[in-house]
């Protein structure tokens, strides 16, 4: 099976300083990748990196993983919308009203700025959560069941898609359709360290499963040659897409 649309690689700028993030961006600018500003960069040097990415016109994913009352999430989304920000995350466990507030705030703020709104993705079950941990969290059933239940909530709140592991993508696509987007973390090229990630998949298997966006951090950021690591992942993704 091969995905019809070309899936995109997202590189997480999970590095300690603004200078390190700039160096990584410089090394990866030649590739058609989206840069992810997550907790480490957002809380560490957020305004500086967002301004820089906007100045470069670089596609940006703000992985804010917002989870609060609707009014607070709405205010945060308004503050984060800007021209380069194409994707933004909230937690599905914030509930329908919270997700709907995020979607509405993104649309309204983008209209005020005269730009396209970012796509809103709802985080379902983090890829660092192992199946046996779900019960500890009070969640019955396996990752698949929980992801599908949270995805239904996200779809009803008009989110553009969900964040999940590649393992859940075939069921998601079968149930919600190809247009409901899947953004997958826990991507590990064969032979690379899993670290804290539990529900992992290779770039090839994520693309074959139908993932639209693959987010990769340490396999690129900690590689001796991040550009070579990104190039290899992009090649693996393209080979999987064309079915070779
Ligand atoms: O280093 P690694 O490839 O594990 O980094 C993955 C990145 O994707 C991290 O920044 C993490 O916050 C993010 N992410 C994830 N799983 C999710 C959502 C986001 O790994 N479900």
PDB file of N, CA and C and ligand atoms in Angstrom, residues 10-14 36-40 61 63 65 89 91 123-128 163-165 183-189 193-197 199-200 214-222, ligand 1:
ATOM      1  N   UNK A  10       8.539  16.378   9.689  1.00  0.00           N
ATOM      2  CA  UNK A  10       8.642  17.474  10.657  1.00  0.00           C
ATOM      3  C   UNK A  10       9.862  17.203  11.525  1.00  0.00           C
ATOM      4  N   UNK A  11      10.755  18.186  11.630  1.00  0.00           N
ATOM      5  CA  UNK A  11      11.929  18.014  12.488  1.00  0.00           C
ATOM      6  C   UNK A  11      11.726  18.820  13.765  1.00  0.00           C
ATOM      7  N   UNK A  12      11.811  18.121  14.901  1.00  0.00           N
ATOM      8  CA  UNK A  12      11.617  18.772  16.201  1.00  0.00           C
ATOM      9  C   UNK A  12      12.875  19.549  16.578  1.00  0.00           C
ATOM     10  N   UNK A  13      12.716  20.846  16.832  1.00  0.00           N
ATOM     11  CA  UNK A  13      13.851  21.674  17.278  1.00  0.00           C
ATOM     12  C   UNK A  13      14.012  21.504  18.791  1.00  0.00           C
ATOM     13  N   UNK A  14      14.224  20.253  19.195  1.00  0.00           N
ATOM     14  CA  UNK A  14      14.370  19.931  20.618  1.00  0.00           C
ATOM     15  C   UNK A  14      15.827  20.082  21.017  1.00  0.00           C
ATOM     16  N   UNK A  36       9.545  21.991  13.992  1.00  0.00           N
ATOM     17  CA  UNK A  36       8.650  21.884  15.147  1.00  0.00           C
ATOM     18  C   UNK A  36       9.201  22.652  16.342  1.00  0.00           C
ATOM     19  N   UNK A  37       8.386  23.568  16.840  1.00  0.00           N
ATOM     20  CA  UNK A  37       8.703  24.296  18.067  1.00  0.00           C
ATOM     21  C   UNK A  37       7.836  23.651  19.149  1.00  0.00           C
ATOM     22  N   UNK A  38       8.497  22.853  20.018  1.00  0.00           N
ATOM     23  CA  UNK A  38       7.771  22.175  21.098  1.00  0.00           C
ATOM     24  C   UNK A  38       8.158  22.775  22.435  1.00  0.00           C
ATOM     25  N   UNK A  39       7.897  22.058  23.518  1.00  0.00           N
ATOM     26  CA  UNK A  39       8.140  22.625  24.851  1.00  0.00           C
ATOM     27  C   UNK A  39       9.548  23.213  25.005  1.00  0.00           C
ATOM     28  N   UNK A  40      10.566  22.422  24.565  1.00  0.00           N
ATOM     29  CA  UNK A  40      11.941  22.862  24.838  1.00  0.00           C
ATOM     30  C   UNK A  40      12.238  24.207  24.187  1.00  0.00           C
ATOM     31  N   UNK A  61       5.523  24.149  12.903  1.00  0.00           N
ATOM     32  CA  UNK A  61       4.543  23.401  13.687  1.00  0.00           C
ATOM     33  C   UNK A  61       4.756  23.805  15.142  1.00  0.00           C
ATOM     34  N   UNK A  63       4.075  22.830  18.518  1.00  0.00           N
ATOM     35  CA  UNK A  63       3.579  21.676  19.279  1.00  0.00           C
ATOM     36  C   UNK A  63       3.379  22.107  20.732  1.00  0.00           C
ATOM     37  N   UNK A  65       0.777  21.575  22.600  1.00  0.00           N
ATOM     38  CA  UNK A  65       0.020  20.575  23.371  1.00  0.00           C
ATOM     39  C   UNK A  65      -0.812  21.254  24.449  1.00  0.00           C
ATOM     40  N   UNK A  89      -0.964  22.166  18.103  1.00  0.00           N
ATOM     41  CA  UNK A  89      -1.576  21.038  18.818  1.00  0.00           C
ATOM     42  C   UNK A  89      -2.265  21.433  20.126  1.00  0.00           C
ATOM     43  N   UNK A  91      -4.490  19.089  23.429  1.00  0.00           N
ATOM     44  CA  UNK A  91      -4.722  17.723  23.900  1.00  0.00           C
ATOM     45  C   UNK A  91      -6.204  17.362  23.750  1.00  0.00           C
ATOM     46  N   UNK A 123      -3.811  15.875  20.242  1.00  0.00           N
ATOM     47  CA  UNK A 123      -2.967  14.779  20.715  1.00  0.00           C
ATOM     48  C   UNK A 123      -3.888  13.744  21.369  1.00  0.00           C
ATOM     49  N   UNK A 124      -3.775  12.502  20.946  1.00  0.00           N
ATOM     50  CA  UNK A 124      -4.618  11.438  21.523  1.00  0.00           C
ATOM     51  C   UNK A 124      -3.862  10.790  22.682  1.00  0.00           C
ATOM     52  N   UNK A 125      -3.181   9.694  22.396  1.00  0.00           N
ATOM     53  CA  UNK A 125      -2.363   9.029  23.421  1.00  0.00           C
ATOM     54  C   UNK A 125      -0.901   9.198  23.017  1.00  0.00           C
ATOM     55  N   UNK A 126      -0.116   9.820  23.898  1.00  0.00           N
ATOM     56  CA  UNK A 126       1.295  10.074  23.587  1.00  0.00           C
ATOM     57  C   UNK A 126       2.010   8.772  23.207  1.00  0.00           C
ATOM     58  N   UNK A 127       2.953   8.884  22.278  1.00  0.00           N
ATOM     59  CA  UNK A 127       3.677   7.680  21.848  1.00  0.00           C
ATOM     60  C   UNK A 127       4.651   7.174  22.914  1.00  0.00           C
ATOM     61  N   UNK A 128       4.845   7.946  23.979  1.00  0.00           N
ATOM     62  CA  UNK A 128       5.684   7.487  25.093  1.00  0.00           C
ATOM     63  C   UNK A 128       4.881   6.652  26.096  1.00  0.00           C
ATOM     64  N   UNK A 163      -2.801  13.546  16.606  1.00  0.00           N
ATOM     65  CA  UNK A 163      -1.441  13.064  16.823  1.00  0.00           C
ATOM     66  C   UNK A 163      -1.570  11.691  17.467  1.00  0.00           C
ATOM     67  N   UNK A 164      -0.873  10.713  16.899  1.00  0.00           N
ATOM     68  CA  UNK A 164      -0.986   9.333  17.400  1.00  0.00           C
ATOM     69  C   UNK A 164       0.262   8.574  16.967  1.00  0.00           C
ATOM     70  N   UNK A 165       0.305   7.276  17.233  1.00  0.00           N
ATOM     71  CA  UNK A 165       1.419   6.482  16.714  1.00  0.00           C
ATOM     72  C   UNK A 165       0.998   5.918  15.352  1.00  0.00           C
ATOM     73  N   UNK A 183      -0.783  12.726  12.317  1.00  0.00           N
ATOM     74  CA  UNK A 183       0.572  13.222  12.569  1.00  0.00           C
ATOM     75  C   UNK A 183       1.199  12.272  13.596  1.00  0.00           C
ATOM     76  N   UNK A 184       2.286  11.640  13.204  1.00  0.00           N
ATOM     77  CA  UNK A 184       2.832  10.564  14.044  1.00  0.00           C
ATOM     78  C   UNK A 184       4.198  10.893  14.634  1.00  0.00           C
ATOM     79  N   UNK A 185       4.297  10.720  15.949  1.00  0.00           N
ATOM     80  CA  UNK A 185       5.577  10.785  16.633  1.00  0.00           C
ATOM     81  C   UNK A 185       6.066   9.355  16.821  1.00  0.00           C
ATOM     82  N   UNK A 186       7.120   9.190  17.610  1.00  0.00           N
ATOM     83  CA  UNK A 186       7.650   7.846  17.857  1.00  0.00           C
ATOM     84  C   UNK A 186       8.256   7.228  16.608  1.00  0.00           C
ATOM     85  N   UNK A 187       8.792   8.071  15.730  1.00  0.00           N
ATOM     86  CA  UNK A 187       9.394   7.565  14.485  1.00  0.00           C
ATOM     87  C   UNK A 187      10.861   7.232  14.743  1.00  0.00           C
ATOM     88  N   UNK A 188      11.213   6.000  14.444  1.00  0.00           N
ATOM     89  CA  UNK A 188      12.585   5.556  14.675  1.00  0.00           C
ATOM     90  C   UNK A 188      13.091   4.765  13.475  1.00  0.00           C
ATOM     91  N   UNK A 189      14.085   5.316  12.748  1.00  0.00           N
ATOM     92  CA  UNK A 189      14.707   4.525  11.679  1.00  0.00           C
ATOM     93  C   UNK A 189      15.233   3.215  12.266  1.00  0.00           C
ATOM     94  N   UNK A 193      18.015   4.298  18.607  1.00  0.00           N
ATOM     95  CA  UNK A 193      17.562   4.138  19.995  1.00  0.00           C
ATOM     96  C   UNK A 193      16.133   4.634  20.163  1.00  0.00           C
ATOM     97  N   UNK A 194      15.354   3.893  20.965  1.00  0.00           N
ATOM     98  CA  UNK A 194      13.963   4.292  21.189  1.00  0.00           C
ATOM     99  C   UNK A 194      13.843   5.411  22.216  1.00  0.00           C
ATOM    100  N   UNK A 195      14.805   5.523  23.135  1.00  0.00           N
ATOM    101  CA  UNK A 195      14.695   6.526  24.198  1.00  0.00           C
ATOM    102  C   UNK A 195      13.426   6.306  24.999  1.00  0.00           C
ATOM    103  N   UNK A 196      12.679   7.381  25.253  1.00  0.00           N
ATOM    104  CA  UNK A 196      11.456   7.253  26.057  1.00  0.00           C
ATOM    105  C   UNK A 196      10.236   6.865  25.212  1.00  0.00           C
ATOM    106  N   UNK A 197      10.409   6.692  23.924  1.00  0.00           N
ATOM    107  CA  UNK A 197       9.265   6.365  23.063  1.00  0.00           C
ATOM    108  C   UNK A 197       8.930   4.878  23.175  1.00  0.00           C
ATOM    109  N   UNK A 199       5.624   3.396  21.584  1.00  0.00           N
ATOM    110  CA  UNK A 199       4.869   2.894  20.416  1.00  0.00           C
ATOM    111  C   UNK A 199       5.534   3.458  19.149  1.00  0.00           C
ATOM    112  N   UNK A 200       6.615   2.783  18.752  1.00  0.00           N
ATOM    113  CA  UNK A 200       7.450   3.320  17.680  1.00  0.00           C
ATOM    114  C   UNK A 200       7.150   2.663  16.330  1.00  0.00           C
ATOM    115  N   UNK A 214       5.230  13.035   9.704  1.00  0.00           N
ATOM    116  CA  UNK A 214       6.089  12.246  10.592  1.00  0.00           C
ATOM    117  C   UNK A 214       6.957  13.226  11.368  1.00  0.00           C
ATOM    118  N   UNK A 215       6.873  13.176  12.694  1.00  0.00           N
ATOM    119  CA  UNK A 215       7.712  14.082  13.480  1.00  0.00           C
ATOM    120  C   UNK A 215       8.897  13.310  14.053  1.00  0.00           C
ATOM    121  N   UNK A 216      10.083  13.847  13.790  1.00  0.00           N
ATOM    122  CA  UNK A 216      11.323  13.184  14.205  1.00  0.00           C
ATOM    123  C   UNK A 216      12.188  14.180  14.977  1.00  0.00           C
ATOM    124  N   UNK A 217      12.645  13.755  16.147  1.00  0.00           N
ATOM    125  CA  UNK A 217      13.541  14.583  16.949  1.00  0.00           C
ATOM    126  C   UNK A 217      14.917  13.983  17.003  1.00  0.00           C
ATOM    127  N   UNK A 218      15.183  13.214  18.088  1.00  0.00           N
ATOM    128  CA  UNK A 218      16.537  12.739  18.359  1.00  0.00           C
ATOM    129  C   UNK A 218      17.252  12.006  17.230  1.00  0.00           C
ATOM    130  N   UNK A 219      16.560  11.167  16.422  1.00  0.00           N
ATOM    131  CA  UNK A 219      17.306  10.511  15.332  1.00  0.00           C
ATOM    132  C   UNK A 219      17.957  11.513  14.374  1.00  0.00           C
ATOM    133  N   UNK A 220      17.457  12.774  14.370  1.00  0.00           N
ATOM    134  CA  UNK A 220      18.090  13.817  13.546  1.00  0.00           C
ATOM    135  C   UNK A 220      18.935  14.753  14.415  1.00  0.00           C
ATOM    136  N   UNK A 221      18.340  15.242  15.527  1.00  0.00           N
ATOM    137  CA  UNK A 221      19.052  16.254  16.333  1.00  0.00           C
ATOM    138  C   UNK A 221      20.326  15.699  16.968  1.00  0.00           C
ATOM    139  N   UNK A 222      20.321  14.397  17.289  1.00  0.00           N
ATOM    140  CA  UNK A 222      21.490  13.810  17.950  1.00  0.00           C
ATOM    141  C   UNK A 222      22.406  13.067  16.979  1.00  0.00           C
TER     142      UNK A 222
HETATM  143  O1  LIG B   1      13.233  12.665  19.784  1.00  0.00           O
HETATM  144  P1  LIG B   1      11.911  12.147  19.290  1.00  0.00           P
HETATM  145  O2  LIG B   1      11.923  11.711  17.842  1.00  0.00           O
HETATM  146  O3  LIG B   1      11.309  11.104  20.200  1.00  0.00           O
HETATM  147  O4  LIG B   1      10.979  13.437  19.358  1.00  0.00           O
HETATM  148  C1  LIG B   1       9.641  13.402  19.002  1.00  0.00           C
HETATM  149  C2  LIG B   1       9.063  14.749  19.164  1.00  0.00           C
HETATM  150  O5  LIG B   1       7.690  14.653  18.827  1.00  0.00           O
HETATM  151  C3  LIG B   1       9.137  15.309  20.579  1.00  0.00           C
HETATM  152  O6  LIG B   1       9.376  16.699  20.476  1.00  0.00           O
HETATM  153  C4  LIG B   1       7.768  15.073  21.156  1.00  0.00           C
HETATM  154  O7  LIG B   1       7.362  16.130  21.982  1.00  0.00           O
HETATM  155  C5  LIG B   1       6.890  15.021  19.915  1.00  0.00           C
HETATM  156  N1  LIG B   1       5.724  14.156  20.028  1.00  0.00           N
HETATM  157  C6  LIG B   1       5.774  12.792  20.217  1.00  0.00           C
HETATM  158  N2  LIG B   1       4.634  12.058  20.364  1.00  0.00           N
HETATM  159  C7  LIG B   1       3.457  12.653  20.347  1.00  0.00           C
HETATM  160  C8  LIG B   1       3.385  14.028  20.137  1.00  0.00           C
HETATM  161  C9  LIG B   1       4.557  14.748  19.950  1.00  0.00           C
HETATM  162  O8  LIG B   1       6.836  12.216  20.252  1.00  0.00           O
HETATM  163  N3  LIG B   1       2.364  11.925  20.479  1.00  0.00           N
END
